[in-house]
Structure formats: structure tokens, C-alpha cells
Coordinates of C-alpha atoms and ligand atoms in Angstrom, one line a residue:
M1 CA 56.8 -88.1 -55.0
D2 CA 58.8 -85.3 -56.3
S3 CA 59.4 -82.7 -54.2
N4 CA 57.9 -79.7 -56.7
R5 CA 55.3 -81.5 -57.6
L6 CA 52.2 -79.9 -56.4
I7 CA 49.4 -82.3 -55.6
I8 CA 46.1 -80.8 -56.2
F9 CA 43.0 -82.0 -54.5
D10 CA 39.6 -80.7 -55.6
T11 CA 36.3 -80.8 -53.0
T12 CA 33.9 -78.9 -55.2
L13 CA 31.9 -81.8 -55.4
R14 CA 31.9 -82.4 -51.9
D15 CA 33.0 -79.2 -49.1
G16 CA 32.1 -77.4 -52.1
E17 CA 28.3 -78.3 -51.5
Q18 CA 27.9 -78.0 -48.2
S19 CA 27.2 -74.6 -49.5
P20 CA 23.6 -73.7 -48.6
G21 CA 21.4 -74.4 -51.5
A22 CA 24.8 -76.3 -53.6
A23 CA 23.2 -79.1 -53.3
M24 CA 23.6 -80.5 -56.8
T25 CA 21.4 -84.0 -58.3
K26 CA 23.5 -86.6 -59.2
E27 CA 23.8 -85.4 -63.7
E28 CA 25.2 -82.1 -62.8
K29 CA 28.2 -83.5 -60.0
L30 CA 29.4 -86.2 -62.5
R31 CA 29.4 -83.1 -65.4
I32 CA 31.5 -80.9 -63.4
A33 CA 33.8 -84.3 -62.3
L34 CA 34.1 -84.6 -65.9
Q35 CA 35.0 -81.5 -66.4
L36 CA 37.6 -81.1 -63.1
E37 CA 39.1 -84.4 -65.2
R38 CA 39.7 -81.7 -68.2
L39 CA 41.5 -79.7 -66.3
G40 CA 43.6 -82.0 -64.5
V41 CA 42.4 -81.8 -61.1
D42 CA 44.7 -84.9 -59.4
V43 CA 41.7 -86.1 -56.9
M44 CA 38.2 -85.2 -56.9
E45 CA 36.1 -85.3 -53.2
A46 CA 33.1 -86.8 -55.3
G47 CA 31.5 -86.9 -51.7
F48 CA 30.7 -88.0 -49.0
A49 CA 29.1 -91.4 -49.5
A50 CA 27.3 -93.0 -46.2
S51 CA 26.0 -89.1 -46.5
S52 CA 22.6 -90.1 -48.6
Q53 CA 22.2 -92.4 -51.2
G54 CA 21.7 -90.5 -53.7
D55 CA 25.5 -89.5 -52.8
F56 CA 26.5 -92.8 -53.1
E57 CA 24.7 -93.6 -56.3
A58 CA 27.1 -90.0 -57.8
I59 CA 30.4 -91.1 -56.2
E60 CA 29.7 -94.4 -58.2
Q61 CA 29.0 -93.3 -61.3
I62 CA 31.2 -90.4 -61.0
A63 CA 33.9 -93.6 -60.0
R64 CA 32.3 -95.5 -63.0
H65 CA 33.1 -92.5 -65.7
V66 CA 36.2 -90.8 -64.5
K67 CA 39.7 -92.3 -65.5
D68 CA 43.0 -89.8 -65.3
S69 CA 41.7 -88.4 -61.4
T70 CA 41.7 -90.2 -58.0
V71 CA 38.2 -90.3 -56.8
C72 CA 37.8 -89.6 -53.4
S73 CA 34.8 -90.0 -51.3
L74 CA 34.3 -88.7 -47.4
A75 CA 34.4 -91.1 -44.4
R76 CA 33.5 -90.0 -40.9
A77 CA 36.3 -92.5 -38.6
S78 CA 33.8 -95.1 -38.4
L79 CA 33.5 -98.4 -39.6
K80 CA 29.7 -98.3 -41.6
D81 CA 31.4 -94.6 -42.8
I82 CA 34.1 -96.5 -44.8
E83 CA 32.5 -99.8 -45.5
K84 CA 29.8 -96.9 -47.3
A85 CA 32.9 -95.1 -49.4
G86 CA 34.9 -98.0 -50.5
E87 CA 31.6 -99.6 -52.0
A88 CA 31.3 -96.5 -53.8
I89 CA 34.3 -95.8 -54.7
K90 CA 35.3 -99.5 -55.8
L91 CA 34.9 -98.8 -60.0
A92 CA 37.4 -95.6 -59.8
P93 CA 40.7 -96.8 -61.8
R94 CA 42.5 -94.7 -58.7
R95 CA 40.5 -94.4 -55.8
R96 CA 41.1 -92.3 -52.3
I97 CA 39.0 -92.5 -48.6
H98 CA 39.1 -89.6 -46.8
T99 CA 38.5 -90.4 -43.5
F100 CA 38.0 -87.5 -40.3
I101 CA 37.5 -87.3 -36.6
A102 CA 37.7 -83.9 -34.8
T103 CA 40.7 -83.8 -32.3
S104 CA 40.8 -79.8 -31.1
P105 CA 39.8 -80.0 -26.8
L106 CA 36.5 -78.0 -27.6
H107 CA 35.6 -80.1 -31.0
M108 CA 36.0 -83.8 -29.0
Q109 CA 34.4 -82.3 -25.9
A110 CA 31.8 -80.3 -26.9
K111 CA 31.0 -82.4 -30.3
L112 CA 32.2 -85.9 -30.0
R113 CA 31.9 -86.4 -26.7
M114 CA 35.0 -88.8 -26.4
T115 CA 38.5 -88.7 -24.8
P116 CA 41.6 -88.2 -26.0
D117 CA 42.5 -91.6 -25.8
E118 CA 39.3 -92.8 -27.6
V119 CA 39.8 -89.8 -30.4
F120 CA 43.3 -91.8 -31.2
E121 CA 41.7 -95.2 -31.1
R122 CA 38.9 -94.5 -33.9
A123 CA 41.7 -92.6 -35.6
V124 CA 43.8 -95.4 -36.1
A125 CA 41.0 -98.2 -36.3
A126 CA 39.3 -95.7 -39.5
V127 CA 43.0 -96.1 -41.0
K128 CA 43.5 -99.3 -40.5
A129 CA 39.6 -100.0 -42.5
C130 CA 40.6 -98.4 -45.4
T131 CA 43.3 -100.8 -46.3
K132 CA 40.7 -102.8 -46.5
Y133 CA 39.1 -101.2 -49.7
T134 CA 42.6 -98.6 -51.2
D135 CA 45.7 -98.0 -50.3
D136 CA 45.2 -94.6 -51.5
I137 CA 44.4 -93.0 -47.7
E138 CA 43.7 -90.0 -46.0
F139 CA 43.5 -89.2 -43.1
S140 CA 41.8 -85.4 -41.6
A141 CA 42.2 -83.8 -37.8
E142 CA 39.0 -82.0 -38.1
D143 CA 40.0 -78.5 -36.6
G144 CA 43.2 -79.5 -36.4
Y145 CA 44.8 -76.3 -36.7
R146 CA 42.9 -75.2 -33.0
S147 CA 44.1 -79.2 -31.9
E148 CA 46.8 -79.5 -29.2
P149 CA 50.2 -79.6 -31.3
E150 CA 51.4 -83.0 -28.3
F151 CA 48.2 -84.9 -29.8
L152 CA 48.5 -84.0 -33.2
Y153 CA 52.1 -85.3 -32.9
R154 CA 51.1 -88.7 -31.8
I155 CA 47.9 -88.8 -33.8
C156 CA 49.6 -88.8 -36.9
E157 CA 52.3 -90.8 -36.5
A158 CA 49.9 -93.6 -35.6
V159 CA 47.4 -93.1 -39.0
I160 CA 50.9 -93.4 -40.8
A161 CA 51.8 -96.3 -39.2
A162 CA 48.5 -97.7 -39.2
G163 CA 48.5 -96.5 -43.9
A164 CA 47.7 -93.5 -44.4
T165 CA 49.2 -91.6 -46.9
T166 CA 48.1 -88.4 -46.7
V167 CA 47.7 -86.7 -43.5
N168 CA 45.1 -83.2 -44.4
I169 CA 45.7 -80.5 -41.3
P170 CA 42.4 -78.1 -41.6
D171 CA 41.9 -74.8 -41.0
T172 CA 37.8 -76.2 -40.3
V173 CA 37.3 -72.2 -38.9
G174 CA 39.1 -70.0 -41.0
Y175 CA 40.8 -69.2 -37.5
A176 CA 44.3 -69.7 -39.1
V177 CA 46.6 -66.4 -40.2
P178 CA 49.3 -67.4 -42.8
E179 CA 52.5 -66.9 -40.8
L180 CA 51.6 -69.1 -38.0
Y181 CA 49.9 -72.0 -40.4
G182 CA 52.2 -72.3 -42.0
A183 CA 54.9 -72.7 -38.8
F184 CA 52.0 -75.0 -37.4
L185 CA 52.5 -77.3 -40.4
K186 CA 56.0 -77.2 -40.9
D187 CA 56.0 -77.8 -36.7
L188 CA 54.3 -81.1 -37.7
R189 CA 56.1 -82.5 -40.1
E190 CA 59.3 -81.5 -37.4
K191 CA 57.8 -83.0 -34.6
V192 CA 56.4 -86.5 -36.3
P193 CA 58.8 -88.8 -36.3
N194 CA 57.4 -90.7 -39.5
S195 CA 56.1 -87.7 -41.3
D196 CA 58.0 -88.6 -44.2
K197 CA 56.1 -91.3 -45.4
A198 CA 52.7 -89.4 -46.1
I199 CA 52.1 -86.3 -47.9
W200 CA 50.8 -83.5 -46.0
S201 CA 48.1 -81.9 -46.8
V202 CA 46.6 -78.2 -46.2
H203 CA 42.4 -77.6 -46.6
C204 CA 41.6 -74.1 -45.2
H205 CA 38.4 -72.4 -44.9
N206 CA 37.7 -68.6 -46.1
D207 CA 35.7 -67.0 -42.7
L208 CA 39.3 -64.5 -42.5
G209 CA 39.5 -64.2 -46.3
M210 CA 42.7 -65.9 -45.4
A211 CA 42.0 -69.5 -47.2
V212 CA 43.9 -68.8 -50.0
A213 CA 47.5 -67.6 -48.5
N214 CA 47.0 -69.8 -45.8
S215 CA 47.3 -72.5 -47.9
L216 CA 50.3 -70.8 -49.6
A217 CA 51.4 -70.2 -46.2
G218 CA 51.6 -74.5 -45.5
V219 CA 52.5 -75.2 -48.7
H220 CA 55.7 -72.5 -48.5
T221 CA 56.7 -72.7 -45.2
G222 CA 55.1 -75.8 -43.6
G223 CA 56.2 -78.1 -46.2
A224 CA 52.5 -79.5 -47.5
R225 CA 52.3 -80.8 -51.2
Q226 CA 48.7 -81.4 -51.7
I227 CA 46.0 -77.9 -51.2
E228 CA 42.5 -79.1 -51.0
C229 CA 40.5 -76.7 -52.5
T230 CA 36.9 -75.5 -54.4
I231 CA 35.9 -74.1 -58.1
N232 CA 35.6 -70.2 -57.3
G233 CA 35.5 -70.9 -53.3
L234 CA 32.5 -72.7 -53.4
G235 CA 32.2 -74.0 -49.7
E236 CA 30.5 -74.0 -45.8
R237 CA 30.4 -70.2 -45.3
A238 CA 32.7 -67.8 -46.6
G239 CA 33.8 -71.3 -48.3
N240 CA 37.2 -72.9 -48.9
C241 CA 40.7 -72.0 -50.7
S242 CA 39.5 -71.0 -54.1
L243 CA 41.8 -73.5 -56.8
E244 CA 41.8 -71.0 -59.3
E245 CA 43.4 -68.3 -57.1
V246 CA 46.0 -70.8 -55.3
V247 CA 46.8 -72.8 -58.5
M248 CA 47.3 -69.6 -61.2
A249 CA 49.7 -67.4 -57.6
I250 CA 51.8 -71.3 -57.8
K251 CA 52.3 -70.7 -61.9
T252 CA 52.6 -67.0 -61.8
R253 CA 55.4 -67.1 -59.3
R254 CA 57.4 -70.1 -59.7
D255 CA 60.1 -68.2 -59.1
F256 CA 58.7 -68.4 -55.6
F257 CA 56.7 -71.2 -55.2
N258 CA 59.1 -72.8 -57.2
L259 CA 56.5 -76.0 -57.1
E260 CA 54.0 -78.1 -60.4
T261 CA 51.4 -78.9 -60.6
N262 CA 49.1 -80.8 -62.7
I263 CA 46.5 -78.2 -64.0
N264 CA 45.6 -77.0 -67.5
A265 CA 44.1 -74.0 -66.4
T266 CA 42.9 -73.0 -70.1
Q267 CA 39.8 -75.0 -68.3
I268 CA 39.8 -73.1 -65.3
V269 CA 37.1 -70.3 -66.7
P270 CA 34.5 -72.9 -68.2
A271 CA 35.1 -75.2 -64.6
S272 CA 34.3 -71.7 -63.3
K273 CA 31.3 -71.0 -65.5
L274 CA 29.9 -75.0 -65.1
V275 CA 30.0 -74.6 -61.0
S276 CA 28.5 -70.9 -61.6
S277 CA 25.4 -72.0 -63.4
I278 CA 25.0 -75.3 -62.2
T279 CA 24.8 -74.2 -58.7
G280 CA 23.1 -71.1 -59.3
F281 CA 25.6 -69.1 -57.5
P282 CA 27.5 -66.0 -59.2
V283 CA 30.4 -65.0 -58.9
Q284 CA 31.9 -61.8 -58.9
P285 CA 33.1 -59.0 -61.6
N286 CA 36.1 -58.8 -59.9
K287 CA 36.8 -61.7 -58.4
A288 CA 40.8 -62.9 -59.3
V289 CA 41.0 -64.8 -62.4
V290 CA 37.7 -66.1 -63.3
G291 CA 35.5 -62.4 -62.2
A292 CA 34.2 -60.5 -65.7
N293 CA 36.4 -58.0 -64.3
A294 CA 39.6 -59.9 -64.4
F295 CA 41.1 -58.6 -67.0
A296 CA 39.2 -55.5 -68.2
H297 CA 40.9 -52.4 -67.9
A298 CA 38.7 -49.5 -67.2
S299 CA 41.2 -46.1 -67.1
G300 CA 42.1 -44.4 -69.6
I301 CA 46.1 -45.2 -68.3
H302 CA 46.1 -48.5 -67.2
Q303 CA 44.1 -49.1 -70.9
D304 CA 47.0 -46.9 -72.9
G305 CA 49.4 -48.9 -70.8
V306 CA 48.3 -52.7 -71.7
L307 CA 47.6 -51.1 -75.6
K308 CA 51.6 -50.7 -75.9
S309 CA 52.2 -53.2 -73.6
R310 CA 50.6 -55.8 -71.9
E311 CA 52.9 -56.5 -69.0
T312 CA 52.6 -53.0 -67.7
Y313 CA 49.0 -54.0 -65.5
E314 CA 48.1 -57.8 -66.3
I315 CA 50.6 -60.8 -64.4
M316 CA 48.7 -63.1 -66.8
R317 CA 46.9 -63.9 -70.2
A318 CA 43.6 -64.1 -70.0
E319 CA 43.9 -66.7 -72.7
D320 CA 45.4 -68.9 -70.5
V321 CA 42.9 -69.1 -68.0
G322 CA 40.2 -70.0 -70.9
W323 CA 38.9 -67.1 -71.8
T324 CA 37.4 -65.7 -75.2
H325 CA 36.4 -63.5 -76.6
N326 CA 33.4 -64.0 -77.5
K327 CA 34.2 -64.9 -81.1
I328 CA 31.6 -65.1 -83.5
V329 CA 32.2 -68.4 -84.7
L330 CA 29.2 -69.7 -86.4
G331 CA 25.4 -68.5 -88.2
K332 CA 22.7 -69.8 -89.7
L333 CA 24.0 -71.5 -92.2
S334 CA 27.0 -73.8 -89.9
G335 CA 26.1 -77.4 -91.2
R336 CA 26.2 -80.3 -88.8
N337 CA 30.0 -80.8 -89.3
A338 CA 30.8 -77.5 -88.7
F339 CA 28.6 -77.8 -85.5
R340 CA 30.0 -80.6 -83.7
Q341 CA 33.8 -79.2 -84.9
R342 CA 33.6 -76.3 -83.1
V343 CA 32.2 -78.6 -79.9
K344 CA 35.3 -80.8 -80.3
E345 CA 37.6 -77.6 -80.5
L346 CA 36.0 -75.9 -77.7
G347 CA 36.5 -79.5 -75.4
I348 CA 32.9 -80.0 -74.5
P349 CA 32.2 -84.1 -74.2
V350 CA 29.1 -85.4 -76.0
A351 CA 28.8 -88.7 -74.5
S352 CA 26.6 -89.8 -78.3
E353 CA 24.9 -88.8 -81.2
T354 CA 21.7 -88.2 -80.6
E355 CA 23.3 -85.8 -77.7
L356 CA 25.2 -83.7 -80.5
N357 CA 22.0 -83.9 -83.1
D358 CA 20.4 -82.8 -79.3
A359 CA 22.3 -79.8 -79.6
F360 CA 22.7 -79.2 -83.0
F361 CA 18.7 -78.8 -83.4
R362 CA 19.0 -76.1 -80.2
F363 CA 21.0 -74.7 -82.0
K364 CA 19.5 -74.1 -85.7
D365 CA 17.2 -73.0 -83.4
L366 CA 19.1 -70.6 -81.8
A367 CA 20.7 -69.0 -85.0
D368 CA 16.8 -68.4 -86.2
K369 CA 16.3 -66.2 -82.6
K370 CA 20.3 -64.6 -82.8
S371 CA 22.3 -63.0 -85.7
E372 CA 26.1 -64.0 -84.4
I373 CA 26.3 -67.1 -82.1
F374 CA 29.6 -67.1 -79.6
D375 CA 31.6 -70.0 -78.5
E376 CA 29.3 -69.0 -74.5
D377 CA 26.3 -69.3 -76.9
I378 CA 27.2 -72.6 -77.5
Q379 CA 29.2 -73.7 -74.2
A380 CA 25.5 -72.7 -72.9
L381 CA 23.8 -75.2 -75.2
F382 CA 25.6 -77.9 -73.3
K383 CA 25.4 -76.3 -70.0
T384 CA 21.3 -77.3 -68.7
S385 CA 21.7 -80.8 -69.0
N386 CA 22.4 -81.9 -72.4
T387 CA 19.3 -84.6 -71.4
A388 CA 17.3 -82.3 -69.5
E389 CA 15.2 -81.3 -72.7
H390 CA 14.0 -84.7 -73.3
T391 CA 14.0 -86.4 -69.1
D392 CA 12.6 -83.1 -68.0
R393 CA 9.2 -83.3 -66.6
Y394 CA 8.1 -80.1 -66.8
R395 CA 9.5 -78.1 -70.7
F396 CA 8.7 -74.9 -71.6
V397 CA 7.3 -74.0 -75.1
S398 CA 6.0 -70.5 -75.1
L399 CA 5.2 -67.7 -73.9
L400 CA 3.3 -64.4 -74.6
Q401 CA 4.2 -61.5 -72.0
T402 CA 2.6 -57.7 -72.0
S403 CA 4.2 -55.3 -69.7
E404 CA 2.9 -51.4 -70.2
T405 CA 3.9 -48.6 -68.0
G406 CA 0.5 -48.5 -65.5
E407 CA -1.1 -52.0 -66.8
Q408 CA 0.2 -55.0 -64.4
P409 CA 1.9 -57.5 -66.3
K410 CA 0.6 -60.7 -67.6
A411 CA 1.7 -64.2 -68.8
T412 CA 0.4 -67.3 -70.3
V413 CA 2.7 -69.8 -70.8
V414 CA 2.2 -72.8 -73.1
W415 CA 4.9 -76.2 -71.2
T416 CA 4.4 -79.6 -71.2
D417 CA 3.8 -81.9 -68.7
N418 CA 4.9 -85.5 -69.1
G419 CA 4.2 -84.3 -73.1
I420 CA 0.8 -83.5 -72.3
E421 CA 0.2 -79.6 -73.2
K422 CA -0.6 -77.3 -70.6
K423 CA -1.4 -73.4 -70.9
S424 CA -2.0 -70.9 -68.3
E425 CA -2.0 -67.3 -67.2
G426 CA -0.9 -64.8 -64.5
V427 CA -0.2 -61.7 -63.3
G428 CA 2.5 -60.2 -61.6
N429 CA 4.3 -57.7 -59.8
G430 CA 6.8 -57.3 -63.2
P431 CA 6.6 -59.8 -66.1
V432 CA 9.4 -62.7 -64.7
D433 CA 6.7 -62.6 -61.6
A434 CA 3.6 -62.8 -64.3
T435 CA 5.4 -65.5 -65.3
F436 CA 6.3 -67.6 -62.3
C437 CA 2.8 -67.2 -61.1
A438 CA 1.2 -68.1 -64.5
I439 CA 2.8 -71.8 -64.0
E440 CA 2.5 -72.1 -59.9
N441 CA -1.7 -71.1 -60.8
E442 CA -1.0 -74.9 -62.7
V443 CA 1.1 -76.6 -61.2
K444 CA 0.2 -75.6 -58.0
S445 CA 4.0 -77.0 -56.4
G446 CA 3.7 -74.4 -53.3
A447 CA 7.4 -74.4 -53.6
E448 CA 9.5 -71.4 -52.2
L449 CA 11.4 -69.0 -54.6
Q450 CA 14.8 -68.6 -52.6
L451 CA 16.7 -67.2 -55.5
Y452 CA 16.1 -65.8 -58.6
S453 CA 20.0 -64.9 -61.3
V454 CA 19.9 -63.3 -64.9
N455 CA 24.1 -62.9 -66.4
A456 CA 24.4 -62.4 -69.8
I457 CA 25.8 -64.7 -71.8
T458 CA 28.2 -62.6 -73.8
G459 CA 28.0 -58.9 -73.9
G460 CA 25.9 -56.6 -76.1
T461 CA 21.7 -56.6 -75.6
E462 CA 21.6 -59.3 -78.8
S463 CA 23.1 -61.6 -75.8
Q464 CA 21.3 -64.3 -74.4
G465 CA 20.0 -64.1 -71.7
D466 CA 21.0 -67.6 -68.6
V467 CA 18.5 -67.6 -65.6
T468 CA 19.1 -70.0 -62.4
V469 CA 16.3 -70.2 -60.4
R470 CA 16.9 -72.0 -57.0
L471 CA 13.2 -73.1 -54.8
A472 CA 13.3 -74.5 -52.2
L473 CA 10.0 -77.3 -50.7
A474 CA 9.7 -79.7 -47.5
G475 CA 13.4 -79.3 -46.9
R476 CA 14.6 -79.5 -50.1
I477 CA 16.8 -76.7 -52.4
V478 CA 17.0 -77.2 -56.5
N479 CA 18.7 -75.0 -58.9
G480 CA 16.8 -74.5 -62.2
V481 CA 18.4 -72.9 -65.1
G482 CA 17.1 -71.9 -68.3
A483 CA 19.1 -69.9 -71.4
D484 CA 16.7 -67.9 -74.4
P485 CA 17.8 -64.8 -76.4
D486 CA 13.8 -63.7 -74.8
I487 CA 15.0 -64.3 -70.9
I488 CA 11.4 -63.5 -69.8
A489 CA 11.1 -67.5 -71.7
A490 CA 14.9 -68.4 -70.1
S491 CA 13.0 -66.8 -66.5
A492 CA 9.8 -69.4 -67.9
K493 CA 12.9 -72.4 -68.5
A494 CA 14.6 -72.2 -65.4
Y495 CA 11.8 -72.4 -63.3
L496 CA 10.2 -76.0 -64.9
N497 CA 13.7 -76.6 -65.8
A498 CA 13.9 -76.0 -61.6
L499 CA 10.1 -78.0 -60.6
S500 CA 11.2 -81.1 -63.2
K501 CA 14.3 -81.4 -60.7
L502 CA 12.3 -81.0 -57.7
S503 CA 9.2 -83.6 -59.2
T504 CA 11.8 -86.6 -60.0
D505 CA 15.7 -85.9 -59.3
A506 CA 16.4 -86.0 -55.9
P507 CA 19.4 -83.8 -55.0
C508 CA 22.7 -85.9 -53.3
N509 CA 22.5 -84.4 -50.5
P510 CA 19.4 -82.8 -48.5
Q511 CA 22.4 -79.9 -47.0
H512 CA 24.8 -82.8 -45.3
A513 CA 26.7 -80.9 -42.8
V514 CA 30.1 -82.5 -41.4
Ligands
KIV601 O1 37.1 -78.4 -42.7 C1 36.9 -79.4 -41.9 O2 37.9 -79.4 -41.0 C2 36.7 -80.7 -43.3 C3 37.1 -81.9 -43.3 C4 36.5 -83.0 -43.4 C5 38.1 -82.1 -44.2 O3 35.8 -80.5 -44.4
ZN602 ZN1 35.7 -77.7 -45.0

């Protein structure tokens, strides 16, 4: 492989999904997978096939649809896991199995209760078992950074000899610091005799906020040529290395890193928004690259400088990472062809003519309520699952809500339950609370509301509200989304969407933990 080529391995759908509350349905996973493909990730870890039937099916579905990226499944170093992984990815034109076992003294003793020799045997046997399904095999030494270097030399040499084509040294607990992690990788590559027969990979968690810095040191000093990362840095605890940050660091500081990726940076912001809306994890405004303020200049001195010459305070261009300027693109009188054209220009995947027609009707409905339709509004039309409005058990119809200072807010909500119209009333502490109570008074789901968030899709008070509702019931956690110029109606839609998921759609992973 070209020594200047850096492989981007995205694990939003596996490690990212391990964030508490980020469990996704099969359909949501597929939508993210298709966006990751457009983004140009080399490898996407679609899930952990042995963890649940839902995740197995999600990986299978992704393997069927994704053509340009390698589709990967995680597997513990066990024959059963590997068989499941091999089965799940078999339809993918490019497929990888990622098998792992912990190698640090602490993990081997306290968690696995295995001796180093047993771990060694298990790792080699696992890699050999993977060769039955694919020749693209990744081995991870879990908690690698806290492992004994001598043991790692031995195990890495053996797994490469057994067929591993990528060797990953995770900083599983986010303990590393850049200089030490880079040197650790460099030492390993120097001491493992057949190290040149595999690609070395970094996988850093962000517990001390250094996942991106550590990953870059692993590449620059350590010679790794694969970075494992997630959109928005989603992941267990404080998250993983953030894809957008690491990719833009490599691109913007090409003078220093001298590396190329296959990423189409203009798809970064759409990917970030999609992941945020599906998981209900908002992106902090000052987040590098994808935060709403990442390219905003508030101080007079900065604004003056940027107006005179953009480079004075900007090292990247907002449009290069996919920010669009709230352009008014369509209106009430726009026809189906203009709509189709804009959808195409925005790179929104449309599976069928029916899907486009449905979105067009939603667009017309929106244009009746909102005079200016922006690109973001069109993206939002496709954001709630394209089919959700048709397949959801509960569908919003209308809302009457009254609030008055000093009076308790009241709501009357009309919706359908499998096509049968229902109407109920509720009171609450505020208009959203009254709306949710109205629905609950009839549905009686008993679900616990874990998160409610509302964001404006575009600027200005005419913007649509984009609401995420997270509900938990009997150990299951689901996110519902809804958008509407009326934020109370958007809230009702999101609540009904979450209830529909609870009633029908099993999440792929009821919070599996590796
Ligand atoms: O953090 C970690 O060690 C992992 C492995 C399974 C690669 O996620
Ligand atoms: Zn991890």
C-alpha cells in the first residue's frame, strides 16, 4: 500500500453505538452506513454480529447495500462470534472481520481470568478461524496500550503470521498521552519481526480529551496507517477519536503529516447532523469542524479581519466541510422536478419514486406553513426515517395547545394508532409536558422520558424545530425525532415516533458492552 495513504476506519455503528442511549434501529444504522459510504470511509465497522440478532441483521443489511467501503463486523476471539461475523458480512463486496482479545495484565487476570499463554493461543486460533470467511482480518489487542510490550511483540508477530492484515493497538481507557503513545507504536513496529506485513492501526478513547492527539501521534511518530474513529467522537464514556477532527487535521496540516485520506470532506457536516439527529446526542456549538460556531466570528476584530481576508482567522473553509449557507432554495410554488433536482444536488439518497413522492408531499405541507425553505429543511424532510411516517404505528395528526401566564398549560392531541384515529387531553407543567401527558393518558406506555432536546434547523424564528425524545422502557432505550415549524407539534411527532419504536422496532443492540 502507498505509504502516504491513511485508512479511515469508522466505528460509529459499533463503538459509537455503545454510548449509553445511542442504540439504533436497523433502518437507522443503514441510513448512517450509506452516509458513511458517501463520506468515503475506507472501512465501516457495522456492528458486533454476535451481540444480538438485531445487530446481526443490521450488519447483513449494510453488507447488502454498501459497495464502496469495506464492511466489518467485530467478533470476540471465539469461534462462535467469528462464525456470526463471517455470516453477517458475507454479501459485502469488501468484507473484514475484526477480532479482539484483551492483552493487558489487568484485563487478562481480572476480566478474562486467563493466562498470557491462553490469551496467545486464543488470539492465534481466532485469526486462523477468520481466514475461512475473508482475507481482510483485523486483530485488536484490547487495552493494548496498558499491555506488556514483550507480550505484545509475541502476540502481534503470531497473529500476523496467522493471517491478520491489520493490527490495532487500542488505548481502550483513554490513558495515553501523545508522545508516549506514538513511541509505543514505533517501538512495536520496530520489534515485531514481520510488522511490515500488516497495517498498524490506532484506536483511542477520549477519557482525557486526547483521543485525536493520541491518534495523530500514533500515525506521525508510530507509523500507523489506520485510524479508528467515530462521527462527532461518539462512543463509550467520553467517546472515541472524532473522525471530523482527525481528518481535517490531516488535510489542513498536509505540510506536516504528508498523508492522504479518501474522505470527501463536504460530506462531514451532513454525516455529523445525521448521527446527531438519530442518536439524539447534540453537537456542542464550539465543537471543532462540526459545531454551529466552528466558523462563526463574533468579535469585531475577527469579523473585520475575515472580511478583509478570510485566512486571517480561518484555517479551513466552512463549505469545504459541508456547511451550507441557509440558502432559500425552494418555495410553495416549486414543482416536483425542482424538488427532485435539489434533493439530487444535496446528495440525499432516495430509494424509490414512492419515497421521493412522499417527501414531496411533506415538502408541500411544510411550504404551506413556512415561506422560505432552506437546504436544511429539505434534509430534515428525509431525516425522520423516510418510511417512518408510513410505517410508524403512531402518527401525528393535529394538536391544540393552550398556555397562559398563571394557568396550567393544556393540550389536545390527535394521532392515529395503526390507522385508527385517537384523541386525548392532558395538562402539564409546560406546553411540551402537557402534550406528552395527553398522549400518555391514552397510550399508557409507562415509558420514562430520558432526554428531550430541541434545536432550530436553520436560523431565525421561522425555523423548524428539530426535536429528539429518548424514552426508556423495560431495559430498552429508543430515540424518536420530529420536525415542524411548531415546536410543540415537532415534540408530539418525536414522542409518537419514539413510542412507535418501543412498540415495534427492536433496537439492534440493547446497549451491548464490549
Ligand atoms: O476500545 C477498544 O479496545 C475496543 C476494541 C474492541 C477494539 O473498542
Ligand atoms: Zn473502543
